[in-house]
XYZ file of C-alpha atoms in Angstrom:
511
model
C 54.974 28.731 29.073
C 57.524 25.869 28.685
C 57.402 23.509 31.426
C 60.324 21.033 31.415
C 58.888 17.466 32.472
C 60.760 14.490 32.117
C 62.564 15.163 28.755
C 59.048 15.894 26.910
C 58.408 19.353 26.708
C 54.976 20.331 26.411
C 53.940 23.599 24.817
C 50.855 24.867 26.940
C 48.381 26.152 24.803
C 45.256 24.579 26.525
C 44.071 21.732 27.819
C 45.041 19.367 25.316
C 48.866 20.386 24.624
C 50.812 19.799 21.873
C 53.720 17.785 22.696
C 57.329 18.220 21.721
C 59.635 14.684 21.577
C 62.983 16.388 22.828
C 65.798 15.383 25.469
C 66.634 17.661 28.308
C 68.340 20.773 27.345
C 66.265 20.896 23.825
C 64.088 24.050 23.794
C 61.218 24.058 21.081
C 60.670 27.666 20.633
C 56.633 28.938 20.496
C 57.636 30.745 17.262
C 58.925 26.968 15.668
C 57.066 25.755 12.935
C 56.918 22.183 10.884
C 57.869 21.589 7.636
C 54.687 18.845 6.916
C 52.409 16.900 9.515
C 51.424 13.095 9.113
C 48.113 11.580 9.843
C 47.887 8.324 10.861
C 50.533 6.635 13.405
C 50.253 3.344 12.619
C 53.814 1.173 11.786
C 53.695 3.009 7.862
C 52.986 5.993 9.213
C 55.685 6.243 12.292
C 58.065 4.653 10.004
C 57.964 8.119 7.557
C 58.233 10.365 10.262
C 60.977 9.085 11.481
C 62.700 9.035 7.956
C 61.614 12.641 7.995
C 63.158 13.144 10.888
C 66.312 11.750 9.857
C 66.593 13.908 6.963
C 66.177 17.222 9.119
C 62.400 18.032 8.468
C 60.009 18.809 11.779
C 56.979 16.988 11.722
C 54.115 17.126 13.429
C 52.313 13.820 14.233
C 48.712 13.156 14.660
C 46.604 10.228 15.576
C 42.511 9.967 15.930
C 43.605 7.883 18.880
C 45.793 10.701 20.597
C 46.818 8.310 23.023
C 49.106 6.802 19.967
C 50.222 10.446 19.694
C 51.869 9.969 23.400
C 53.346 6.728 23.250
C 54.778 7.333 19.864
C 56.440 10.736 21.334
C 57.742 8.827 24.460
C 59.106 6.088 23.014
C 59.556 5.373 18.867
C 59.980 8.842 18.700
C 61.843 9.792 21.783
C 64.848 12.413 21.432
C 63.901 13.604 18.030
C 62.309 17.178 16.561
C 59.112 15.262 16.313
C 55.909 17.821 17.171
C 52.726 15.962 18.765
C 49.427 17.217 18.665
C 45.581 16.122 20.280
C 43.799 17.542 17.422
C 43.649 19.032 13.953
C 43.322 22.380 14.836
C 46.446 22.167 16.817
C 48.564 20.010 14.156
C 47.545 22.987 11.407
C 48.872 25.445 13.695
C 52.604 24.093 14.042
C 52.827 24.551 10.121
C 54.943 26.702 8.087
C 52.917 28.117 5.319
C 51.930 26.746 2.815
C 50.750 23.944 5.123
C 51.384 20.308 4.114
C 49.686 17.210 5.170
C 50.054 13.781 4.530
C 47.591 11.207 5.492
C 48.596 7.342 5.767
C 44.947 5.888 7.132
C 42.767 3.286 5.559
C 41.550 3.950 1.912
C 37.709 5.409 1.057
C 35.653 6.921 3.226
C 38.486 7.499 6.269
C 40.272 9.677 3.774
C 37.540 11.809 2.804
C 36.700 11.971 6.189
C 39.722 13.597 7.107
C 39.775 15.994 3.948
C 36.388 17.469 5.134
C 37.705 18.390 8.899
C 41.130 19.401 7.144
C 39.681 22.004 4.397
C 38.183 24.323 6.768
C 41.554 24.610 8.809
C 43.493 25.617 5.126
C 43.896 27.907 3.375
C 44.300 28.621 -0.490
C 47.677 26.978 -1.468
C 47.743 24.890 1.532
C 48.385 20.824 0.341
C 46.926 17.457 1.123
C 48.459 14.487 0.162
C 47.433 11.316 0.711
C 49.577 8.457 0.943
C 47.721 5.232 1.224
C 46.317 2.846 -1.261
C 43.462 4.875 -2.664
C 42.056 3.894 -6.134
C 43.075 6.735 -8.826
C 39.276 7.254 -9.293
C 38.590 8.571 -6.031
C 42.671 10.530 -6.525
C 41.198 12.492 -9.389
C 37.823 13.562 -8.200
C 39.877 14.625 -5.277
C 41.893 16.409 -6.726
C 39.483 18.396 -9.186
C 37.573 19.106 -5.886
C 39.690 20.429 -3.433
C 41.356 22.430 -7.059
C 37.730 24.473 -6.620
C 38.540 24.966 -2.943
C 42.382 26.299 -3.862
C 43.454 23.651 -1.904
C 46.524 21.422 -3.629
C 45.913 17.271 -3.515
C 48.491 14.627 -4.276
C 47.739 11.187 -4.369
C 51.236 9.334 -3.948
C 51.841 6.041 -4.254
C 54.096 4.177 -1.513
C 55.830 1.280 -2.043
C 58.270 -0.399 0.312
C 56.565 -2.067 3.388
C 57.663 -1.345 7.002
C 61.665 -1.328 6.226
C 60.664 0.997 2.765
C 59.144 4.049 4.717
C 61.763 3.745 7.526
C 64.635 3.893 5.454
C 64.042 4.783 2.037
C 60.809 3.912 0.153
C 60.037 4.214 -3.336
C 57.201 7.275 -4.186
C 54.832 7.483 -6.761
C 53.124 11.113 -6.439
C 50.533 12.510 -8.622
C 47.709 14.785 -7.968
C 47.939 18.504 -8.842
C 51.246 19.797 -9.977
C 51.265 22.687 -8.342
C 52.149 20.847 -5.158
C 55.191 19.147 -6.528
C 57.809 22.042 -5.668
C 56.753 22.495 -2.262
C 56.765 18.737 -1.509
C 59.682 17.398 -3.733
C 62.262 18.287 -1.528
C 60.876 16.019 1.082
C 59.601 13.221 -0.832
C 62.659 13.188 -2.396
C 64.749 13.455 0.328
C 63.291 10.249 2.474
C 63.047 8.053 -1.343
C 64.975 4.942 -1.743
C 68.128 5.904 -3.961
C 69.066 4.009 -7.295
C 72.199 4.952 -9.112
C 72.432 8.017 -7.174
C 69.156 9.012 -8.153
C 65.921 9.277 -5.675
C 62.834 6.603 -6.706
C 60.937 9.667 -6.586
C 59.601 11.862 -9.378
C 56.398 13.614 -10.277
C 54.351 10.617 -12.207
C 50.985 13.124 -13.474
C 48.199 14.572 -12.709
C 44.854 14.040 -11.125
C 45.282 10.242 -10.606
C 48.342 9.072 -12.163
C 50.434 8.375 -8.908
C 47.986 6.208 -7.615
C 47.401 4.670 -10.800
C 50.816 3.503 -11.078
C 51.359 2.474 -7.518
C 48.046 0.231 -8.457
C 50.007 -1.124 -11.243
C 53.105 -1.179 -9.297
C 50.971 -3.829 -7.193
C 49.565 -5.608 -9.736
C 53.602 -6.409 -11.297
C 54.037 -7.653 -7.282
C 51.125 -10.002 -7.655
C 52.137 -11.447 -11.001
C 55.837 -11.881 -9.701
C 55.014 -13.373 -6.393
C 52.501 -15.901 -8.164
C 55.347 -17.182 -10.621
C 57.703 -17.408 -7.532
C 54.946 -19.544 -5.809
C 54.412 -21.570 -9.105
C 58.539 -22.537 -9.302
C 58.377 -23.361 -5.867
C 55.739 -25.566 -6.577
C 57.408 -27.330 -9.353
C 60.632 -27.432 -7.204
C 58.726 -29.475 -4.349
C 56.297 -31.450 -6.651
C 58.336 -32.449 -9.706
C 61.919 -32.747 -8.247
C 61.188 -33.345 -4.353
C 63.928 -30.619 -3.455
C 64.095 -30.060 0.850
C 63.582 -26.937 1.886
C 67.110 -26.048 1.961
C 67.795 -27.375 -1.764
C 65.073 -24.807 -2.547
C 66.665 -22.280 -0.716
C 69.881 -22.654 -2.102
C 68.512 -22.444 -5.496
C 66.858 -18.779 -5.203
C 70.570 -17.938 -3.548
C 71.864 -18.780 -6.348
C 69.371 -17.316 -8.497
C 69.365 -13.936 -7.221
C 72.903 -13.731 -7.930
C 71.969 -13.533 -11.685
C 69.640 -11.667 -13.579
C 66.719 -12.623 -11.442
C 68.396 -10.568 -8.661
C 65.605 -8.897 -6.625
C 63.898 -8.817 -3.667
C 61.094 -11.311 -3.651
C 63.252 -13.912 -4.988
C 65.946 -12.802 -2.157
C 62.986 -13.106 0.753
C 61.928 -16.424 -0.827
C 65.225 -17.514 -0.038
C 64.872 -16.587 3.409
C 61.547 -18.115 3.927
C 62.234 -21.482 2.845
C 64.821 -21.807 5.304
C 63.456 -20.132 8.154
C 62.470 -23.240 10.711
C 59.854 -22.945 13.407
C 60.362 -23.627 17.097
C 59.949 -26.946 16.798
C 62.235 -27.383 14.125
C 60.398 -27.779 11.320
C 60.172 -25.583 8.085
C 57.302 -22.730 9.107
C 56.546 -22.304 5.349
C 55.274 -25.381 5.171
C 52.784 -25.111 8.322
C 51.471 -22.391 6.983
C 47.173 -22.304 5.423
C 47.817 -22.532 1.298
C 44.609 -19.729 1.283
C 45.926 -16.552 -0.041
C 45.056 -13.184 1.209
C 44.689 -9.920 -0.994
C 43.582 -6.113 0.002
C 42.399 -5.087 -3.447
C 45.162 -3.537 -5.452
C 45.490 -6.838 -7.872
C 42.168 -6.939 -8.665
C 41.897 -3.586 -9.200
C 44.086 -3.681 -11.678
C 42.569 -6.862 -13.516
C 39.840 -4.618 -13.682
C 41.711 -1.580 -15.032
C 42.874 -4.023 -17.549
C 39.155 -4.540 -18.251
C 38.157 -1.510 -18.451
C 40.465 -0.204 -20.782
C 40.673 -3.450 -23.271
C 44.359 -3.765 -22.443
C 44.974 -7.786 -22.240
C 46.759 -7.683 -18.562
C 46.666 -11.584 -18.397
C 49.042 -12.388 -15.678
C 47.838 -10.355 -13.472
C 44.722 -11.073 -13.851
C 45.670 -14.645 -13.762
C 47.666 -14.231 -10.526
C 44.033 -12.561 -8.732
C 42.257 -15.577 -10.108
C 45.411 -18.050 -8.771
C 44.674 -16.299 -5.093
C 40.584 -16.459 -5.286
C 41.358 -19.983 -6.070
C 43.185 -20.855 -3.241
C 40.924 -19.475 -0.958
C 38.412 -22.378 -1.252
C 41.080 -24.440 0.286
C 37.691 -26.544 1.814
C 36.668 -27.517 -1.447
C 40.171 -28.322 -2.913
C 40.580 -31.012 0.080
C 37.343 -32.544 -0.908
C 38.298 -32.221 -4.585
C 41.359 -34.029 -3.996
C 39.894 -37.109 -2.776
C 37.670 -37.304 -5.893
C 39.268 -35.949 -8.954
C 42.393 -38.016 -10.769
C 45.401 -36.024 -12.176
C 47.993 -37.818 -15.075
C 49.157 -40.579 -14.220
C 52.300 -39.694 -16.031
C 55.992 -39.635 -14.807
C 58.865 -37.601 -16.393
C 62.372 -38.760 -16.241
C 64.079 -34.936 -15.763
C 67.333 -33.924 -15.213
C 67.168 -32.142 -11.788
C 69.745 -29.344 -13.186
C 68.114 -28.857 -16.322
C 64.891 -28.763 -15.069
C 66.046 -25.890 -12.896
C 67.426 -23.677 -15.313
C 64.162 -24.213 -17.769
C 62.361 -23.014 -14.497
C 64.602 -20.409 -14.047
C 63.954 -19.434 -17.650
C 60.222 -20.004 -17.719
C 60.250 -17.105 -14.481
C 62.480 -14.630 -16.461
C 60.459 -14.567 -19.554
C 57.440 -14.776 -17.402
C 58.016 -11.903 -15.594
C 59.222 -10.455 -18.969
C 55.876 -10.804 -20.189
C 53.971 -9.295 -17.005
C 56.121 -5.922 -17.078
C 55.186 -5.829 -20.559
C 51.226 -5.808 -20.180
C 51.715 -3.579 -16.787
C 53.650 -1.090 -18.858
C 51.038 -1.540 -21.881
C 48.190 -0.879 -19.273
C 49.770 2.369 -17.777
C 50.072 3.788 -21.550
C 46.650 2.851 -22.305
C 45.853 5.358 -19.264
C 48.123 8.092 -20.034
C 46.096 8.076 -23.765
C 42.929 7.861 -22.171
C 43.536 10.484 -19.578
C 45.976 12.680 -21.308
C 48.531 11.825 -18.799
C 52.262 12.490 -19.579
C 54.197 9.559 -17.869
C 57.427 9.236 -18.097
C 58.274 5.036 -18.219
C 61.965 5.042 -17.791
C 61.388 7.580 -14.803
C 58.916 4.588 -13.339
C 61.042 1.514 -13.677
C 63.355 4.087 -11.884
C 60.905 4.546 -9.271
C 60.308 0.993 -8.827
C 64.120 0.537 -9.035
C 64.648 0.666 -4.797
C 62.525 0.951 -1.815
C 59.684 -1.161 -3.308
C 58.376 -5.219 -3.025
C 58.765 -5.122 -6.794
C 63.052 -3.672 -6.816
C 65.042 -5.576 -8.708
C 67.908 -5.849 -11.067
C 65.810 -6.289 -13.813
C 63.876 -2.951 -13.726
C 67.295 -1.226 -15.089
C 66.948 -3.087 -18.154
C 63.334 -1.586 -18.451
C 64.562 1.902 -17.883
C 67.079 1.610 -20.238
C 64.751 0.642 -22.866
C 62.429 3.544 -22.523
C 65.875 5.930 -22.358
C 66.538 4.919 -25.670
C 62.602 4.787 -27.100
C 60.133 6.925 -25.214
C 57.561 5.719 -27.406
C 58.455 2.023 -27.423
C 54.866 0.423 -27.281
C 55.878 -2.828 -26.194
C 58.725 -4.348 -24.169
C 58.676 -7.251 -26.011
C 60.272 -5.224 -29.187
C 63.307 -4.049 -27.598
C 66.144 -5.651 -28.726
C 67.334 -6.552 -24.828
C 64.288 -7.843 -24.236
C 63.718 -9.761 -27.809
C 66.772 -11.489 -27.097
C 65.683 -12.645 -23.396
C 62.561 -14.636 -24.698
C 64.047 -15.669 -27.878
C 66.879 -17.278 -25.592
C 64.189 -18.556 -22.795
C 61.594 -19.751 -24.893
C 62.439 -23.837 -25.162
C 62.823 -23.535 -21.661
C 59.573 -21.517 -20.871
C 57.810 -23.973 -23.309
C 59.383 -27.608 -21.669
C 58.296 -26.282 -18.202
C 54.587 -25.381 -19.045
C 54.691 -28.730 -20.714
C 55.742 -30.688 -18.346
C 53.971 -29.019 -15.475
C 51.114 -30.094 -17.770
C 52.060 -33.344 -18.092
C 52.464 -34.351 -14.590
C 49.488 -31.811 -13.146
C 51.059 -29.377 -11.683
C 48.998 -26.256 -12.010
C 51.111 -23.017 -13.157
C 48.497 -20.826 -14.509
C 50.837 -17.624 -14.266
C 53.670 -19.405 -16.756
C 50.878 -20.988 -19.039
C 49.086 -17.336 -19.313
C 52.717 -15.632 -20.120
C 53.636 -17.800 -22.916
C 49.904 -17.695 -24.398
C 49.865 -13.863 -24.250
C 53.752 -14.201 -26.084
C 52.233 -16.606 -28.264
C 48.854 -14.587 -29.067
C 50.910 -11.219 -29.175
C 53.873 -12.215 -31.925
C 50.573 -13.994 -34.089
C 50.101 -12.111 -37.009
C 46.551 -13.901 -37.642
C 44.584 -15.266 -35.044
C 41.271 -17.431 -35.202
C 39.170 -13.950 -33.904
C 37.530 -13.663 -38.116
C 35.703 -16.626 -37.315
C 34.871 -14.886 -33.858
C 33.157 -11.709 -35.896
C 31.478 -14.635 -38.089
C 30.033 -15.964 -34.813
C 29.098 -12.657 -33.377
C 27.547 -11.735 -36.808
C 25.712 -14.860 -37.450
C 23.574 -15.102 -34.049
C 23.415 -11.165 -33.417
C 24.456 -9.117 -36.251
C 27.114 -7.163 -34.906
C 29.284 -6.902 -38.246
C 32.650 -7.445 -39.179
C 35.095 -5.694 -41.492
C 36.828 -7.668 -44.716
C 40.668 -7.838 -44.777
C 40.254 -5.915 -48.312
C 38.495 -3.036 -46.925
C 39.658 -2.212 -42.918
C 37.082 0.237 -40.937
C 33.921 -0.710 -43.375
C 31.729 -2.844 -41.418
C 29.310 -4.923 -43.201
C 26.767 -7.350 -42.289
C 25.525 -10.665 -44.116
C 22.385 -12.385 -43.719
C 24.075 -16.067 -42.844
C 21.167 -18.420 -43.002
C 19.126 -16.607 -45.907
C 16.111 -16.706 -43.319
C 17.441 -13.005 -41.107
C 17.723 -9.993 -42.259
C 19.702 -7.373 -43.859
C 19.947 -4.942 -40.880
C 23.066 -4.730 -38.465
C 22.752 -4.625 -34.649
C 23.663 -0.933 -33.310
C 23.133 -0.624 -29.508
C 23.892 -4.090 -28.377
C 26.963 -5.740 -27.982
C 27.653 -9.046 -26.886
């Protein structure tokens, strides 16, 4: 029966009902049914119901905790078409067939955890997607696993932070593609718009969604690093306040730098404590990190793709964790004891410059990286559909990304971003700029391993012969691993350096 109690209605089914978020005069019919139910109510999760919700789909919410279930219903949630339920079995029965179910809860074990109480309660067709910050490894054996069970998996990447999944985030899903036309109305439906157009589209199979959003997060670490690193130049080489500072990434997200990390950098620098005083500045210089940077440093790795900003920015946070040992550092080791006369407005727009072609750079190896995977795992992504993506609703939106999309619209198979024209032209017109400020930093100590790595990789990368012969000579020499002659690509040979070794080549060991 329907028992009215307070403006909740509760469906009695048994002892542990499943709770409708109405107002008085709201009747949830028994024969009702949810388009999709979401595991995991914490602020991500609640967030992307409620966008749901806003966008006309029922969901049904579910917590481990069910006493988040109940507080969620009576107040975030209050006088919506949200559906609350105590426990799995009674979440899969609100669904309309086939049954979708998104998890947001903690990477690894939690989420196979829930996949083995969910797969019993399915059926063949039924979908699974999980939402949260999974590695693309663990998407894809997912994925072939539950395929066995006829059970559909996605692995979507979400990007956007608290004020993303509330309002518009961007999506990265990936998984089996047989889920896409019985989720994309939804996913597409709550995505951040760009142009007109959702940051939403199907990015591949088996891992690919995640593998992007891990990318995705990488880009974030790189351009947050060379943020930090011009804020550090600001305050170290030309002594701006806080509110000079401010004013500067005002001005500079006016311009082709527009985007939202400089725009909340802005903010930030600004913002003044209780007492007064900048709360930036009172704040432990040991940064944080939950994985994703690293893992795709290791990606990078992995696949030989030369990811050196990132990688750089992981290193830049490890780093500044031994904050202890800095301190003590400090009091022992000497810097330059250089000074540079600089022109405080010249000196800004080199730094400006220097982060442009910097961040130029770091899209280019993130986008190199993600078509190293698609090779290696036969994955079809489309890169002007990902810059879209990444266009609104994520940390990483900016202007910029529609120069990146328009690049791919006009070569799919550009292999570098570096060698479109738009993008030539940036670093050609940057580079004195990007070169005086790595010099100078260098010059007067200021450490800006993000800028240095960018303009080494631009360097390395537009080289036509770099110093790696005498590399194979070394490698050769000491273990016999072989080289091939300029004359005669793909033949390796072997020489006996010293007269005293011998004539045969190393096969199993590398080094």
């Amino acid at each position: 029966m329907i028992v009215n109690c307070s403006g909740l209605w509760m469906l009695i089914k048994s002892t542990r009902p499943v709770v409708y978020a109405g107002t008085c005069g709201h009747r949830m019919r028994r024969s009702s049914r949810s388009d999709i139910a979401l595991i995991g109510l914490a602020v991500m999760g609640q967030n992307i119901i409620l966008n749901m919700n806003d966008h006309g789909f029922v969901v049904t919410a579910y917590n481990r905790t069910t006493e988040k279930v109940d507080a969620f219903l009576q107040n975030e949630a209050k006088g919506t078409k949200v559906v609350g339920a105590h426990s799995l079995e009674e979440m899969v029965k609100t669904l309309k067939k086939p049954r979708r179910v998104m998890m947001l809860v903690k990477a690894g074990s939690a989420v196979d955890d829930f996949i083995n109480k969910l797969v019993p309660l399915l059926e063949e067709g039924d979908i699974i997607i999980d939402g949260g910050n999974s590695e693309y490894q663990d998407t894809t054996r997912r994925t072939k696993e539950l395929d066995k069970k006829g059970i559909l998996f996605v692995g979507s990447g979400v990007s956007g932070g608290e004020e993303g999944a509330r309002y518009g985030p961007s999506l990265m899903p990936g998984g089996n593609p047989k889920a896409w036309p019985f989720i994309k109305e939804i996913f597409q439906s709550i995505a951040a718009k760009a142009d007109g157009e959702p940051c939403c589209d199907w990015v591949g199979e088996n891992g690919a969604g995640h593998f992007v959003k891990m990318v995705h997060n990488g880009i974030e670490y790189g351009d947050m690093q060379l943020i930090c690193e011009a804020y550090h130049l600001m305050k170290s080489a030309l002594k701006l306040s806080n509110e000079e500072m401010s004013q500067v990434f005002e001005e500079w997200n006016k311009g082709e730098l527009d985007s939202f990390l400089i725009e909340i950098t802005k903010d930030i620098l600004k913002f003044k404590d209780e007492d007064g005083t900048y709360l930036v500045e009172k704040i432990r210089d040991s940064a944080g990190q939950k994985g994703t940077g690293k893992w795709t440093a290791i990606a990078a790795l992995d696949y030989g793709v030369p990811v050196t900003l990132i990688g750089e920015s992981v290193f830049s946070r490890c780093l500044s964790s031994l904050v202890n040992e800095r301190y003590v550092a400090s009091e022992h080791l000497k810097g330059p004891d250089a000074v540079c006369s600089l022109d405080k407005n010249q000196f800004l727009e080199d730094i400006r410059q220097a982060l442009y072609a910097s961040k130029i750079i770091s899209y280019a190896q993130g986008f190199m990286l993600m078509r190293e995977a698609a090779s290696l795992f036969q994955w079809n992504l489309n890169y002007g559909g990902i810059a879209l993506m990444w266009r609104g609703g994520c940390i990483i939106r900016s202007v910029f990304l529609g120069n990146i999309k328009a690049a791919f619209d006009k070569n799919s198979k550009l292999t570098n971003l570096l060698l479109d024209p738009f993008f030539t032209d940036a670093v050609h017109r940057c580079q004195k700029s990007w070169r005086n400020v790595v010099a100078t930093a260098a010059i007067l100590g200021v450490p800006t391993p993000a800028f240095s790595t960018a303009l080494a990789f631009y360097d390395g990368y537009r080289c036509a012969r770099l110093p790696a012969n005498l590399l194979q000579a070394h490698r050769d020499y000491f273990g016999a691993h072989t080289y091939e002659l300029t004359s005669e690509p793909g033949k390796f040979v072997h020489t006996n350096w010293t007269g005293h070794g011998g004539n045969v080549s190393a096969s199993t060991y590398q080094a």
